[in-house]
Short mmCIF file of C-alpha atoms and ligand atoms in Angstrom, two decimals:
data_model
loop_
_atom_site.label_atom_id
_atom_site.label_comp_id
_atom_site.label_asym_id
_atom_site.label_seq_id
_atom_site.Cartn_x
_atom_site.Cartn_y
_atom_site.Cartn_z
CA MET A 212 19.86 -4.69 -37.16
CA LYS A 213 22.13 -7.68 -36.62
CA LEU A 214 21.25 -9.89 -33.63
CA GLU A 215 22.90 -13.17 -34.63
CA ARG A 216 24.95 -13.77 -31.51
CA SER A 217 21.99 -12.95 -29.26
CA GLU A 218 19.83 -15.42 -31.13
CA GLU A 219 22.51 -18.10 -30.79
CA LEU A 220 22.81 -17.50 -27.06
CA TYR A 221 19.06 -17.57 -26.61
CA ARG A 222 18.85 -20.97 -28.29
CA GLU A 223 21.25 -22.34 -25.69
CA ALA A 224 19.55 -20.51 -22.84
CA ILE A 225 16.08 -21.92 -23.44
CA LYS A 226 17.45 -25.43 -22.92
CA LEU A 227 18.88 -24.46 -19.55
CA MET A 228 16.49 -21.96 -17.99
CA PRO A 229 12.69 -21.70 -18.15
CA GLY A 230 11.94 -19.32 -21.00
CA GLY A 231 15.69 -18.84 -21.33
CA VAL A 232 15.77 -16.15 -18.65
CA SER A 233 16.27 -15.44 -14.96
CA SER A 234 13.18 -13.20 -14.71
CA PRO A 235 10.08 -13.43 -16.96
CA VAL A 236 9.91 -9.86 -18.26
CA ARG A 237 13.27 -10.36 -20.01
CA ALA A 238 11.85 -13.08 -22.26
CA ILE A 239 11.20 -10.80 -25.22
CA LYS A 240 9.72 -12.54 -28.29
CA PRO A 241 11.23 -13.88 -30.49
CA PHE A 242 14.37 -13.50 -28.33
CA PRO A 243 16.02 -10.84 -26.19
CA PHE A 244 19.30 -9.12 -26.97
CA TYR A 245 22.22 -10.24 -24.81
CA THR A 246 24.13 -7.45 -23.11
CA ALA A 247 27.90 -7.13 -23.37
CA LYS A 248 28.34 -3.95 -21.32
CA ALA A 249 26.66 -0.72 -20.30
CA GLU A 250 27.83 2.77 -19.43
CA GLY A 251 25.98 6.00 -18.74
CA SER A 252 22.75 6.10 -20.74
CA LYS A 253 23.88 3.38 -23.17
CA ILE A 254 23.62 -0.38 -23.20
CA TYR A 255 25.61 -2.48 -25.72
CA ASP A 256 24.68 -5.93 -26.96
CA VAL A 257 26.91 -8.85 -27.96
CA ASP A 258 26.39 -8.10 -31.67
CA GLY A 259 27.86 -4.62 -31.30
CA ASN A 260 24.58 -2.66 -31.27
CA ARG A 261 24.24 0.36 -29.00
CA TYR A 262 20.98 1.51 -27.45
CA ILE A 263 19.86 4.51 -25.40
CA ASP A 264 18.46 2.78 -22.33
CA TYR A 265 15.12 3.84 -20.81
CA CYS A 266 14.50 0.43 -19.26
CA LEU A 267 17.43 0.94 -16.90
CA ALA A 268 17.11 -2.46 -15.23
CA TYR A 269 13.47 -1.62 -14.38
CA GLY A 270 14.23 1.21 -12.00
CA PRO A 271 17.38 1.00 -9.89
CA LEU A 272 19.72 2.96 -12.16
CA ILE A 273 18.73 6.59 -11.58
CA LEU A 274 22.37 7.60 -12.09
CA GLY A 275 22.62 5.57 -15.30
CA HIS A 276 24.95 2.62 -15.82
CA ALA A 277 28.34 2.33 -14.12
CA ASN A 278 28.37 5.72 -12.44
CA PRO A 279 32.07 6.41 -11.71
CA VAL A 280 31.51 7.64 -8.14
CA VAL A 281 29.55 4.52 -7.20
CA LYS A 282 32.09 2.36 -9.04
CA ASN A 283 34.95 3.83 -6.98
CA ALA A 284 33.09 3.30 -3.72
CA LEU A 285 32.53 -0.34 -4.71
CA LYS A 286 36.22 -0.79 -5.62
CA GLU A 287 37.28 0.57 -2.25
CA GLN A 288 34.91 -1.81 -0.49
CA LEU A 289 36.12 -4.78 -2.58
CA GLU A 290 39.63 -4.23 -1.25
CA LYS A 291 38.28 -4.72 2.27
CA GLY A 292 36.26 -7.85 1.52
CA TRP A 293 32.68 -8.12 0.35
CA LEU A 294 30.79 -10.17 2.91
CA TYR A 295 31.34 -10.39 6.66
CA GLY A 296 28.20 -11.73 8.31
CA THR A 297 28.78 -9.21 11.10
CA PRO A 298 27.41 -5.70 11.69
CA ILE A 299 29.17 -2.78 10.00
CA GLU A 300 29.23 0.95 10.74
CA LEU A 301 27.73 1.73 7.32
CA GLU A 302 24.43 0.13 8.35
CA ILE A 303 24.06 2.83 10.98
CA GLU A 304 25.09 5.64 8.63
CA TYR A 305 22.69 4.51 5.92
CA ALA A 306 19.86 3.89 8.39
CA LYS A 307 20.34 7.42 9.78
CA LEU A 308 20.20 8.89 6.30
CA ILE A 309 17.01 7.01 5.42
CA THR A 310 15.25 7.88 8.68
CA LYS A 311 16.13 11.52 8.02
CA LEU A 312 14.65 11.42 4.50
CA TYR A 313 11.53 9.39 5.41
CA LYS A 314 9.66 10.93 8.32
CA SER A 315 7.53 7.80 8.70
CA ILE A 316 10.56 5.53 9.16
CA GLU A 317 12.00 5.48 12.68
CA MET A 318 13.53 2.01 12.44
CA LEU A 319 14.27 -0.23 9.51
CA ARG A 320 15.73 -3.52 8.41
CA PHE A 321 17.95 -4.13 5.41
CA VAL A 322 17.05 -7.16 3.30
CA ASN A 323 18.06 -8.28 -0.19
CA THR A 324 15.20 -7.62 -2.59
CA GLY A 325 11.99 -5.66 -2.86
CA SER A 326 10.08 -8.95 -2.74
CA GLU A 327 11.66 -9.83 0.56
CA ALA A 328 10.86 -6.35 1.89
CA THR A 329 7.14 -6.57 1.06
CA MET A 330 6.90 -10.17 2.27
CA SER A 331 8.46 -9.18 5.59
CA ALA A 332 6.43 -5.98 5.94
CA ILE A 333 3.20 -7.95 5.43
CA ARG A 334 4.25 -10.56 8.00
CA LEU A 335 5.09 -7.73 10.38
CA ALA A 336 1.71 -6.05 9.82
CA ARG A 337 0.01 -9.37 10.62
CA GLY A 338 2.20 -9.99 13.65
CA PHE A 339 1.70 -6.49 15.02
CA THR A 340 -2.08 -6.34 14.53
CA GLY A 341 -2.84 -10.03 15.16
CA LYS A 342 -5.03 -9.95 12.03
CA ASN A 343 -4.84 -12.14 8.90
CA LYS A 344 -6.16 -10.38 5.81
CA ILE A 345 -4.35 -7.94 3.57
CA LEU A 346 -5.76 -5.63 0.94
CA LYS A 347 -3.86 -4.91 -2.24
CA ILE A 348 -4.66 -2.95 -5.37
CA GLU A 349 -5.54 -4.80 -8.58
CA GLY A 350 -2.55 -4.83 -10.92
CA SER A 351 -0.05 -3.73 -8.32
CA PHE A 352 3.20 -5.66 -8.11
CA HIS A 353 4.95 -6.28 -4.82
CA GLY A 354 7.34 -9.03 -5.85
CA SER A 355 6.94 -12.75 -6.34
CA HIS A 356 5.74 -14.26 -3.06
CA ASP A 357 2.45 -16.05 -2.39
CA ALA A 358 0.41 -13.36 -0.65
CA VAL A 359 0.73 -10.80 -3.46
CA LEU A 360 0.50 -12.93 -6.61
CA VAL A 361 -3.17 -12.18 -7.08
CA LYS A 362 -3.98 -9.88 -9.98
CA ALA A 363 -0.29 -8.98 -9.95
CA GLY A 364 1.24 -6.56 -12.43
CA SER A 365 4.65 -6.53 -14.14
CA GLY A 366 5.82 -9.81 -15.74
CA ALA A 367 2.86 -11.65 -14.21
CA THR A 368 0.47 -9.56 -16.31
CA THR A 369 2.76 -9.38 -19.35
CA HIS A 370 2.83 -13.18 -19.52
CA GLY A 371 -0.88 -13.56 -18.75
CA ILE A 372 -0.51 -15.17 -15.32
CA PRO A 373 -1.53 -12.49 -12.81
CA ASN A 374 -2.76 -15.27 -10.51
CA SER A 375 0.15 -17.65 -10.21
CA ALA A 376 -0.32 -21.41 -10.10
CA GLY A 377 1.21 -23.04 -7.05
CA VAL A 378 -0.30 -20.62 -4.56
CA PRO A 379 -2.79 -22.43 -2.30
CA GLN A 380 -6.32 -21.03 -2.20
CA ASP A 381 -5.94 -21.06 1.57
CA PHE A 382 -3.30 -18.34 1.22
CA VAL A 383 -4.93 -16.10 -1.34
CA LYS A 384 -8.29 -16.10 0.39
CA HIS A 385 -6.61 -13.67 2.80
CA THR A 386 -5.64 -11.31 -0.04
CA LEU A 387 -8.41 -8.84 -0.87
CA GLN A 388 -8.35 -6.59 -3.94
CA VAL A 389 -9.76 -3.24 -4.94
CA PRO A 390 -9.22 -1.06 -8.02
CA PHE A 391 -6.78 1.87 -7.81
CA ASN A 392 -8.23 5.39 -7.60
CA ASP A 393 -11.51 4.11 -6.18
CA VAL A 394 -12.06 5.50 -2.69
CA GLU A 395 -15.52 3.98 -2.33
CA SER A 396 -14.43 0.40 -3.01
CA LEU A 397 -11.52 0.76 -0.66
CA SER A 398 -13.52 2.23 2.17
CA SER A 399 -16.27 -0.36 1.88
CA VAL A 400 -13.85 -3.33 1.84
CA VAL A 401 -11.79 -1.88 4.69
CA GLU A 402 -14.85 -1.21 6.83
CA LYS A 403 -16.35 -4.62 6.17
CA ASN A 404 -13.11 -6.47 7.02
CA ARG A 405 -11.57 -4.19 9.63
CA ASP A 406 -11.65 -6.79 12.41
CA ASP A 407 -9.41 -9.16 10.46
CA LEU A 408 -7.62 -6.77 8.09
CA ALA A 409 -3.95 -6.27 8.99
CA CYS A 410 -2.91 -3.85 6.26
CA VAL A 411 -3.47 -2.14 2.97
CA ILE A 412 -0.40 -2.42 0.73
CA MET A 413 -0.08 -0.23 -2.35
CA GLU A 414 2.29 1.36 -4.80
CA PRO A 415 1.46 5.07 -4.32
CA VAL A 416 2.10 5.48 -8.06
CA MET A 417 1.47 2.26 -9.97
CA GLY A 418 4.55 1.40 -11.98
CA ASN A 419 3.90 -2.22 -12.91
CA SER A 420 0.67 -2.00 -14.96
CA SER A 421 1.97 0.68 -17.30
CA LEU A 422 2.22 3.93 -15.33
CA ILE A 423 -0.86 4.96 -13.35
CA LYS A 424 -0.92 8.08 -11.21
CA PRO A 425 -3.12 8.58 -8.14
CA GLU A 426 -5.91 11.07 -8.66
CA GLU A 427 -5.91 14.29 -6.65
CA GLY A 428 -6.57 13.50 -2.98
CA TYR A 429 -6.74 9.70 -3.40
CA LEU A 430 -3.73 8.84 -1.24
CA LYS A 431 -4.88 11.21 1.51
CA GLU A 432 -8.26 9.45 1.56
CA VAL A 433 -6.54 6.05 1.73
CA ARG A 434 -4.52 7.31 4.69
CA LYS A 435 -7.64 8.58 6.43
CA ILE A 436 -9.68 5.40 5.89
CA THR A 437 -6.90 3.06 7.07
CA LYS A 438 -6.27 5.14 10.16
CA GLU A 439 -9.94 5.35 11.11
CA ASN A 440 -10.26 1.57 10.84
CA ASP A 441 -7.05 0.60 12.66
CA VAL A 442 -5.57 -0.92 9.56
CA LEU A 443 -1.87 -0.40 8.81
CA LEU A 444 -0.94 1.35 5.57
CA ILE A 445 2.11 0.01 3.73
CA PHE A 446 3.48 2.11 0.89
CA ASP A 447 5.52 -0.03 -1.44
CA GLU A 448 8.02 2.57 -2.60
CA VAL A 449 10.40 0.13 -4.24
CA ILE A 450 10.09 2.19 -7.46
CA THR A 451 8.99 5.60 -6.17
CA GLY A 452 11.46 5.79 -3.26
CA PHE A 453 14.38 8.16 -4.03
CA ARG A 454 12.75 8.85 -7.42
CA LEU A 455 9.65 11.02 -6.97
CA ALA A 456 11.62 12.77 -4.23
CA LEU A 457 14.45 11.71 -1.94
CA GLY A 458 11.67 11.02 0.56
CA GLY A 459 9.67 9.13 -2.08
CA ALA A 460 5.97 9.44 -2.83
CA GLN A 461 5.39 10.22 0.84
CA GLU A 462 7.32 13.46 0.52
CA TYR A 463 5.92 14.16 -2.96
CA TYR A 464 2.27 13.81 -1.90
CA GLY A 465 2.62 14.71 1.79
CA VAL A 466 1.09 11.42 2.98
CA GLN A 467 2.82 9.22 5.58
CA ALA A 468 2.55 5.43 5.68
CA ASP A 469 2.85 3.19 8.75
CA LEU A 470 5.32 0.90 7.01
CA THR A 471 7.39 1.57 3.91
CA THR A 472 9.26 -0.76 1.59
CA LEU A 473 12.21 0.45 -0.44
CA GLY A 474 14.53 -1.25 -2.94
CA LYS A 475 15.80 -0.63 -6.47
CA ILE A 476 17.51 2.81 -6.27
CA ALA A 477 18.24 2.17 -2.57
CA GLY A 478 20.85 -0.41 -3.65
CA GLY A 479 22.51 1.76 -6.29
CA GLY A 480 22.34 -1.12 -8.79
CA LEU A 481 23.12 -3.91 -6.33
CA PRO A 482 20.45 -6.12 -4.75
CA ILE A 483 18.67 -4.56 -1.79
CA GLY A 484 15.35 -4.26 -0.03
CA ILE A 485 14.46 -2.22 3.03
CA PHE A 486 11.37 -2.15 5.19
CA GLY A 487 10.81 0.31 7.97
CA GLY A 488 8.30 2.32 9.94
CA ARG A 489 7.26 3.41 13.38
CA ARG A 490 9.43 2.14 16.24
CA GLU A 491 6.56 0.44 18.11
CA ILE A 492 5.78 -1.64 15.01
CA MET A 493 9.37 -2.38 13.97
CA GLU A 494 10.25 -3.61 17.45
CA TYR A 495 8.04 -6.64 16.73
CA ILE A 496 10.80 -7.87 14.40
CA ALA A 497 13.21 -10.52 15.73
CA PRO A 498 15.36 -10.47 17.74
CA SER A 499 13.62 -7.64 19.62
CA GLY A 500 10.19 -9.14 18.85
CA ASN A 501 8.48 -12.33 17.72
CA VAL A 502 8.05 -11.72 13.98
CA TYR A 503 10.87 -13.69 12.42
CA GLN A 504 12.99 -12.32 9.59
CA ALA A 505 16.61 -13.14 8.70
CA GLY A 506 19.06 -13.25 5.78
CA THR A 507 22.66 -14.31 5.08
CA PHE A 508 23.22 -11.42 2.67
CA SER A 509 21.13 -8.79 4.47
CA GLY A 510 23.01 -5.54 5.01
CA ASN A 511 25.96 -6.76 2.96
CA PRO A 512 28.70 -4.14 2.50
CA LEU A 513 28.57 -3.96 -1.30
CA SER A 514 24.82 -3.28 -1.56
CA LEU A 515 25.02 -0.80 1.30
CA ILE A 516 27.95 1.16 -0.09
CA ALA A 517 26.43 1.30 -3.59
CA GLY A 518 23.08 2.46 -2.21
CA TYR A 519 24.51 4.90 0.31
CA THR A 520 26.86 6.45 -2.25
CA THR A 521 24.03 6.76 -4.76
CA VAL A 522 21.71 8.54 -2.34
CA LYS A 523 24.52 10.86 -1.12
CA PHE A 524 25.45 11.65 -4.71
CA MET A 525 21.83 12.44 -5.47
CA MET A 526 21.65 14.86 -2.55
CA GLU A 527 24.89 16.61 -3.43
CA ASN A 528 24.18 16.96 -7.15
CA LYS A 529 20.47 17.87 -7.24
CA VAL A 530 19.99 14.71 -9.27
CA ILE A 531 16.20 14.54 -9.04
CA GLU A 532 15.77 18.12 -10.22
CA LYS A 533 18.06 17.55 -13.19
CA VAL A 534 16.65 14.16 -14.17
CA ASN A 535 13.11 15.50 -13.95
CA ARG A 536 13.97 18.40 -16.22
CA MET A 537 15.41 16.02 -18.82
CA ALA A 538 12.35 13.77 -18.54
CA GLU A 539 10.09 16.79 -19.00
CA GLU A 540 11.91 17.76 -22.18
CA LEU A 541 11.67 14.24 -23.51
CA VAL A 542 7.98 13.88 -22.73
CA LYS A 543 7.17 17.28 -24.20
CA GLY A 544 8.95 16.23 -27.40
CA LEU A 545 7.12 12.90 -27.50
CA LYS A 546 3.76 14.58 -26.95
CA ASP A 547 4.47 17.01 -29.80
CA VAL A 548 4.90 14.22 -32.35
CA LYS A 549 2.51 11.56 -31.03
CA THR A 550 -0.53 10.39 -32.97
CA ASP A 551 -4.14 10.59 -31.74
CA ASP A 552 -4.46 7.06 -30.39
CA VAL A 553 -1.11 7.08 -28.60
CA ASN A 554 -0.59 8.87 -25.30
CA VAL A 555 2.40 9.82 -23.23
CA ASP A 556 2.39 10.67 -19.55
CA CYS A 557 5.00 11.10 -16.86
CA ILE A 558 5.65 11.83 -13.24
CA ALA A 559 9.10 12.97 -12.14
CA SER A 560 11.50 10.73 -14.14
CA MET A 561 8.99 7.94 -14.79
CA PHE A 562 7.20 7.99 -18.13
CA CYS A 563 5.10 5.74 -20.29
CA VAL A 564 3.96 5.50 -23.90
CA TYR A 565 0.39 4.16 -23.93
CA PHE A 566 -1.23 2.55 -26.94
CA GLY A 567 -4.67 3.71 -25.90
CA ASP A 568 -6.04 6.02 -23.22
CA VAL A 569 -4.07 6.88 -20.11
CA PRO A 570 -5.42 4.38 -17.54
CA LYS A 571 -6.65 5.18 -14.06
CA ASN A 572 -6.69 1.56 -12.86
CA TYR A 573 -5.76 -2.00 -13.82
CA SER A 574 -8.84 -2.81 -15.89
CA ASP A 575 -8.19 0.34 -17.97
CA ALA A 576 -4.56 -0.74 -18.39
CA LEU A 577 -5.62 -4.15 -19.69
CA LYS A 578 -7.40 -2.37 -22.58
CA LEU A 579 -4.10 -0.98 -23.89
CA ASP A 580 -2.90 -2.47 -27.18
CA LYS A 581 0.05 -4.50 -25.95
CA GLU A 582 0.75 -6.12 -29.34
CA ARG A 583 1.04 -2.74 -30.96
CA TYR A 584 3.30 -1.64 -28.14
CA MET A 585 5.61 -4.57 -28.90
CA ARG A 586 5.77 -3.69 -32.61
CA PHE A 587 6.67 -0.18 -31.51
CA PHE A 588 9.25 -1.57 -29.06
CA TRP A 589 11.09 -3.43 -31.84
CA LYS A 590 11.04 -0.47 -34.21
CA MET A 591 12.49 1.75 -31.49
CA LEU A 592 15.15 -0.84 -30.72
CA GLU A 593 16.14 -0.92 -34.39
CA ARG A 594 16.60 2.84 -34.15
CA GLY A 595 18.81 2.49 -31.11
CA VAL A 596 16.30 3.13 -28.31
CA PHE A 597 15.67 0.48 -25.65
CA LEU A 598 12.31 0.89 -23.92
CA PRO A 599 10.93 -1.68 -21.46
CA PRO A 600 9.74 -4.71 -23.46
CA SER A 601 6.15 -4.57 -22.20
CA GLN A 602 3.26 -2.13 -22.22
CA PHE A 603 2.89 -2.89 -18.51
CA GLU A 604 6.27 -1.56 -17.44
CA THR A 605 7.37 2.01 -16.80
CA SER A 606 10.18 3.80 -18.63
CA PHE A 607 12.80 5.77 -16.74
CA VAL A 608 15.15 8.67 -17.45
CA SER A 609 18.52 8.76 -15.69
CA TYR A 610 21.06 11.37 -14.68
CA ALA A 611 23.29 10.11 -17.50
CA HIS A 612 20.79 10.90 -20.28
CA THR A 613 21.84 13.86 -22.40
CA ARG A 614 19.96 16.36 -24.52
CA GLU A 615 21.36 14.54 -27.56
CA ASP A 616 19.84 11.26 -26.31
CA VAL A 617 16.51 13.00 -25.86
CA GLU A 618 16.57 14.52 -29.36
CA LYS A 619 17.53 11.22 -30.93
CA THR A 620 14.71 9.49 -29.03
CA ILE A 621 12.08 12.00 -30.15
CA GLU A 622 13.24 11.61 -33.74
CA ALA A 623 13.05 7.81 -33.50
CA PHE A 624 9.62 8.03 -31.87
CA GLU A 625 8.24 10.12 -34.73
CA LEU A 626 9.58 7.72 -37.37
CA CYS A 627 8.44 4.60 -35.52
CA LEU A 628 4.87 5.74 -34.93
CA ARG A 629 4.32 6.10 -38.69
CA GLY A 630 2.77 3.00 -40.16
CA LEU A 631 2.33 1.17 -36.87
C1 LIG B 745 10.41 -4.32 -8.41
C2 LIG B 745 9.36 -4.20 -7.41
C3 LIG B 745 9.29 -5.08 -6.31
C4 LIG B 745 10.16 -6.30 -6.21
O1 LIG B 745 11.50 -5.98 -6.01
P1 LIG B 745 12.61 -7.10 -6.32
O2 LIG B 745 13.88 -6.46 -5.86
O3 LIG B 745 12.54 -7.34 -7.80
O4 LIG B 745 12.24 -8.30 -5.54
C5 LIG B 745 8.36 -4.84 -5.33
N1 LIG B 745 7.52 -3.78 -5.42
C6 LIG B 745 7.55 -2.93 -6.45
C7 LIG B 745 6.62 -1.77 -6.48
C8 LIG B 745 8.46 -3.12 -7.50
O5 LIG B 745 8.45 -2.30 -8.55
#
């Protein structure tokens, strides 16, 4: 595989940007490939290589790259300008659609990233309850702001810095942690801290420490414990929203949160974040309430039209059903050829290849063989398959993936596992 131009570009990039990248997980060793273009299920690098993409920008691209319907909607919007700084009708249309799909969301605010959504939702939970502490799950990832960079997953774990420097102890002492899938730990920490605990924030399915599914009944227990102790429950559905179901993990598992954060798919490939929940809580947000939150680019027309068109398209074309079926075929094929010490698991259109046992929490995930995963990653790339460049990320299947892609991937998988 020729990667000369990418290597050249990387040499320039590392002089200009820390690690040569704009987000840590992209800093693949020895260097990442540089993308020239992408369409459908394929991504093309600057050296002319073509890959079947299962990284898919880490989650937003459920329709694949450059979906023509979304592209047209964006073109139409471009003709009318792309930033106004004033309200637009589409905000109302999109908010109506989301409140219809998410029973727990009566009101919402559009922001620009998932990080901003979780940061704002946590501030809101504190403002609404008048309490200080938050409880997160070890190895969960909620973006890159102070309160949640404690045992954080995704790039923070990949690069060995789950507890970021630069975050004052005074901040993180308010962030409590428990392992995923452990009802006892959660209930004891919640009960002990209930008087000063504002919220529990969690990814209902962990997608940033490999892929970790909730055990039967776990989320229902979490809901029950938080309710009984007057602690708000925030589901961070930045990955699971519009993916497990149109109504996210809440629809999939039949468990409602008090506050929900959305992002990724919700922006159809453009930057977005959304947080929402019950009216009485959301009305604490400025200007109707005293919890401040604002943004120059919030609710911008391009992100809204891309997200709205994506969700509408998904509804009209049974996208989730079709993508899930393709993912099922792929995962079945991978399971058929896998070796004993490698595992494959999936939920809806999220899947993961584990070098070790399928984890049920963060400390299990840390036992996975991440070096071996990276050797596997490069071999797959050489065979034209782009998986996420870390054992701690989730792979995705899109609406653009074809049966031929799936067959080619299974074939590559079988060849790459030999001699690893
Ligand atoms: C990606 C992600 C975020 C952060 O979203 P950004 O748009 O990258 O800021 C937050 N929570 C979860 C669960 C995520 O996967």
